[in-house]
Amino acid sequence: MSITSYVENGRPIAFSAVPCLAFDEFQQQIIEAVAQHWRVCSFFGMETANTSGSSHQPLKLIAVLASESEKRLAVLSTQVESSFVSFTPACPQFHMFEREIAEQWGVTPVGHPWLRPARFHAPYRDKMAQWPDLEQKLFHIEGGEAHEVAVGPVHAGVIEPGHFRFQCHGEKVFHLEISLGYQHRGIEKTLPGGPHKKTPYLMETMAGDTTIGHYLAYCQTIEALQATKVPPRAHAIRAVGLELERLANHTGDLGALGGDVGYLPTSSFCGRIRGDFLNMTAIICGSRLGRGLLQPGGVRFDLDTPERLDKLLKAVEQAKTDTNTAIQLLWDSPSVMTRFENTGRVSREACLALGLVGPAARACGVARDVRRDFPTGQYLIEKFPTEPCPESMTGDVAARALIRWHEMHDSLRFLLELLPKLPSGGIAASTKAITACQPDALVVSLVEGWRGEICHTAITDSHGRFATYKVVDPSFHNWIGLGMALRDQEISDFPLCNKSFNLSYCGFDL
Amino acid sequence: MLKVLAARFQQGFRTVGYPDSPPTTPDRLRGLPVIREDLCQKGCQQCAEVCPTDAIVRDKGLQIDLGRCLFCGACAEACPAGAIQFSNDPRLAVSRREDLIIGKTGIKLASEPARQIFGQSIQLRQVSAGGCNGCEVDINVLTTVVFDLSRFGIKIVASPRHSDGLLITGPVTQNMKSATLDTFAAVPTPKLVVAVGTCAISGGIFRDHAEQNNGATGLLPVDLFIPGCPPHPITILDGLLRLIGRIKEP
C-alpha cells in the first residue's frame, strides 16, 4: 500500500500537499488500495491552468479514498487531457463517478462498460463540441420472450421523478436500469467562487430529507477552512438534529415497507410517528426539516428553557414507546417476514465491489459508519453504533429493515441519555466573514446521514474562495445497489426493494 | 392479532383539530411575516442585503414577496429595528401571484373556491418537478392519520386521468419540463394547478439557474399558491381547504 497522502475528516490540508501523480501511477495506487479494501468516497474533475500548451484543456482528477480497517482517508490526484483509462472494469465502484466526469468535462474514461450520461445536462465547458461518444440508449435484452417495462419519470405516489427500465422474462426481472437526472437543478456548477450568500441554502436543499446531514457537512468544511472551534453544546445539539433526522426517516421507511407488503397497522402508525420526529426538530428550530438549525460555528437555536427541553424529552420518550409497539409488529407477523426475507438480496461481495454505503451496506454485513470510523463533533464522545453489524447480515429487505430498527434503538438511547445532560455554554463560535477561508487548501468533510456517507470536498483558490466544491450524496453510491437487488426478482417486488433502499433522486441529481 | 389490537389501543387518536380548532404550530415556526413599516429605518438595506432570494421589495415601503421567500428568517435577524418579524401563523395560501407580495397590511388569503364545478371534492395528481423533496415530505404527511386529507374529500391520485388537477412542487427542471406539461395535458378539463413551495412559485433558491424554469408559474395557469420552503403541512392543508371552499375567511 503506497498511499501516503492522508487527510482527516474535517481538517484542512494545503492543496499543494496532495500528490499529483502520473496517471499510470495514480491508477495503480488506487487499484492496489481498493484490493486492500479501500473504497472511493469521491472522484471528480477540476479545471486547471493549461501550462503545457496542449490543444486540450487539462483536467485534474481528484480521488478521495477511505479505509475503514485503517480508519484513514486519503486524497490523491492526477492530470488528464481528453481521455483516461477507465477504472471501472477493475473497480466497479468508479462506474458512476466516471460517467459524471465524462458528462461534465467531456473527458472519456476509455473502456467504461456502460458510458451513458449520469444526469443529462449541458457540459460544464463552454466550448465542448460534443459528447465523447456517450451511449444514450438504455440497456436492452433481445429475444422473443423478453419484454421491457418502463416506469416514470412521473410515478404513482408522491415521490421524486426517475426513470426505471426493467428487462423481464415473464414476471422475472433480468436487469433494471435506473436513469436519473430529472431533478438536476445545477447546484454544483454555482458553487465555485463561493461561499456566496446563497450557498448555505443550496446546501440545505441538496436533499430536503437530509437537510441537517448535508448542511452539517458544509458547516464542518467552513469551520475547517476558518479554524473555528465549535462549542460543545453546539456539537450536542447538532447530533440531536442529525439523529432526529435519522429517526424520522427510518420510521417512515419501516412504515412504508409495511405498507408495501399490505401490512397496514405499522404503515399507518409509522406515517404518523415520522411526523412526530419531524415535529421534534421543529421544537428546536421551527422547521420540521431542520432548516436553519445549524450555522457555521455552531447552531442558531438553543434548547434554552427547561420547558422546551422537557417538551422535547417527553416527545422522544413517547416516540420510543410508540415506535416499539408499531415497528415490533413487523417482526411478530410471519406474513410480513416471509415477504421481507430473501427478497432483493445484495451479496456482501457485490456490496464491497460497488462501494455501497450506509444502512444498505451494513445490511450486507459491511460495517461502514462515519460516526464510528471517522467521527467528528459529538461522535468523538459517543460510540455509534453500539454494536457493529455482523458479517452474517443477509443483505435482503429483511436485513435493510432490521438494520434501521437497530439504528433507531441506538439513536433513541443516545437522545434520551444526552438531552438531560447537554453541555452548558454557548451555541456558536463568534462568526467570521463568510470570505475569510484558508486559501489553497483542501478539506474532506464526511457525515453519516441517515442514508449513509455524505462526502463534501472543498478546494479553495488563492483568495480563499471555492475553486471546486464537490458533493457526493450516499445515493450516488447506492442506486446501483437497487439495480442489483432486483436481479432475478419478480417485478412486483420492485416497490418493496425500492423502499428498502429509499434513495434520493435530488441528492443524486444535484 | 391481539398484539395489533394492543398496539392500536396504545397509539390512540392522533388526528389534528384543524380546521375546526385553530392551528397548533411550534412557537419557533417561521410563518406569516409581520411587517412594521413604521419601524423601518429609511435608507437601511440590511434585510435586502442578507436575503438569499431577493424576496425583499422596497418599491412601495417595505414588502416581502412570499413567492420568493425561503422563510429563513435572515431578514428578521438582520433588521436593527425589528421591522420584520415572523409569526407562527401557518396560513399563507393565496389565489393570485401578486397577493404573495405582502406589506404592512398583511396577507390576502385565498377565500373563493377555485371553480364551483369541483364542488366539495377534489382529486389531485402530484408532480415532483425538481426541487429537494422537502415539499413532498410535507405533502406525504397529509395522507397520514394526523391530517387525514381524505376526510375532506381531497385525494392524491395515481393517474392524471383520474384527477381534477396537478399539485406541482419544484422549480420545474429542464429535464422535467416536458413530463410536467404532458401530465398537465393528460388531466381532463376543467383542471386546476396548485403550486406548492417557493420553488414551484418562483424557482426558489434555484431561481435563474439555467437548468430550471423558475417554477410552474410561467408555464401553467396556477390557481393556488402555497408558499414556504417547505410549507408546513397545515399551510398546505389550509390552502387545499380554501381551494374547495371549506375555509372561506380571508
XYZ file of N, CA, C and O in Angstrom, chain A residues 105 175 199 202 347 379 406:
28
model
N -17.221 17.126 -18.144
C -15.995 17.704 -18.685
C -15.642 17.213 -20.086
O -14.667 17.681 -20.670
N -32.838 -7.542 -15.523
C -31.979 -6.372 -15.333
C -32.851 -5.138 -15.143
O -33.880 -4.994 -15.793
N -25.146 30.112 -0.822
C -24.534 28.790 -0.647
C -25.143 27.986 0.501
O -25.480 26.808 0.313
N -28.404 26.466 -0.550
C -28.251 25.394 -1.538
C -27.824 24.102 -0.851
O -28.244 23.012 -1.236
N -25.432 -9.374 -2.345
C -24.401 -10.136 -1.633
C -23.361 -9.194 -1.028
O -23.193 -8.051 -1.469
N -19.718 12.840 18.048
C -19.453 11.409 17.823
C -18.043 10.999 18.251
O -17.717 9.822 18.267
N -32.406 -1.416 14.396
C -31.275 -1.342 15.341
C -30.762 0.091 15.477
O -30.468 0.570 16.575
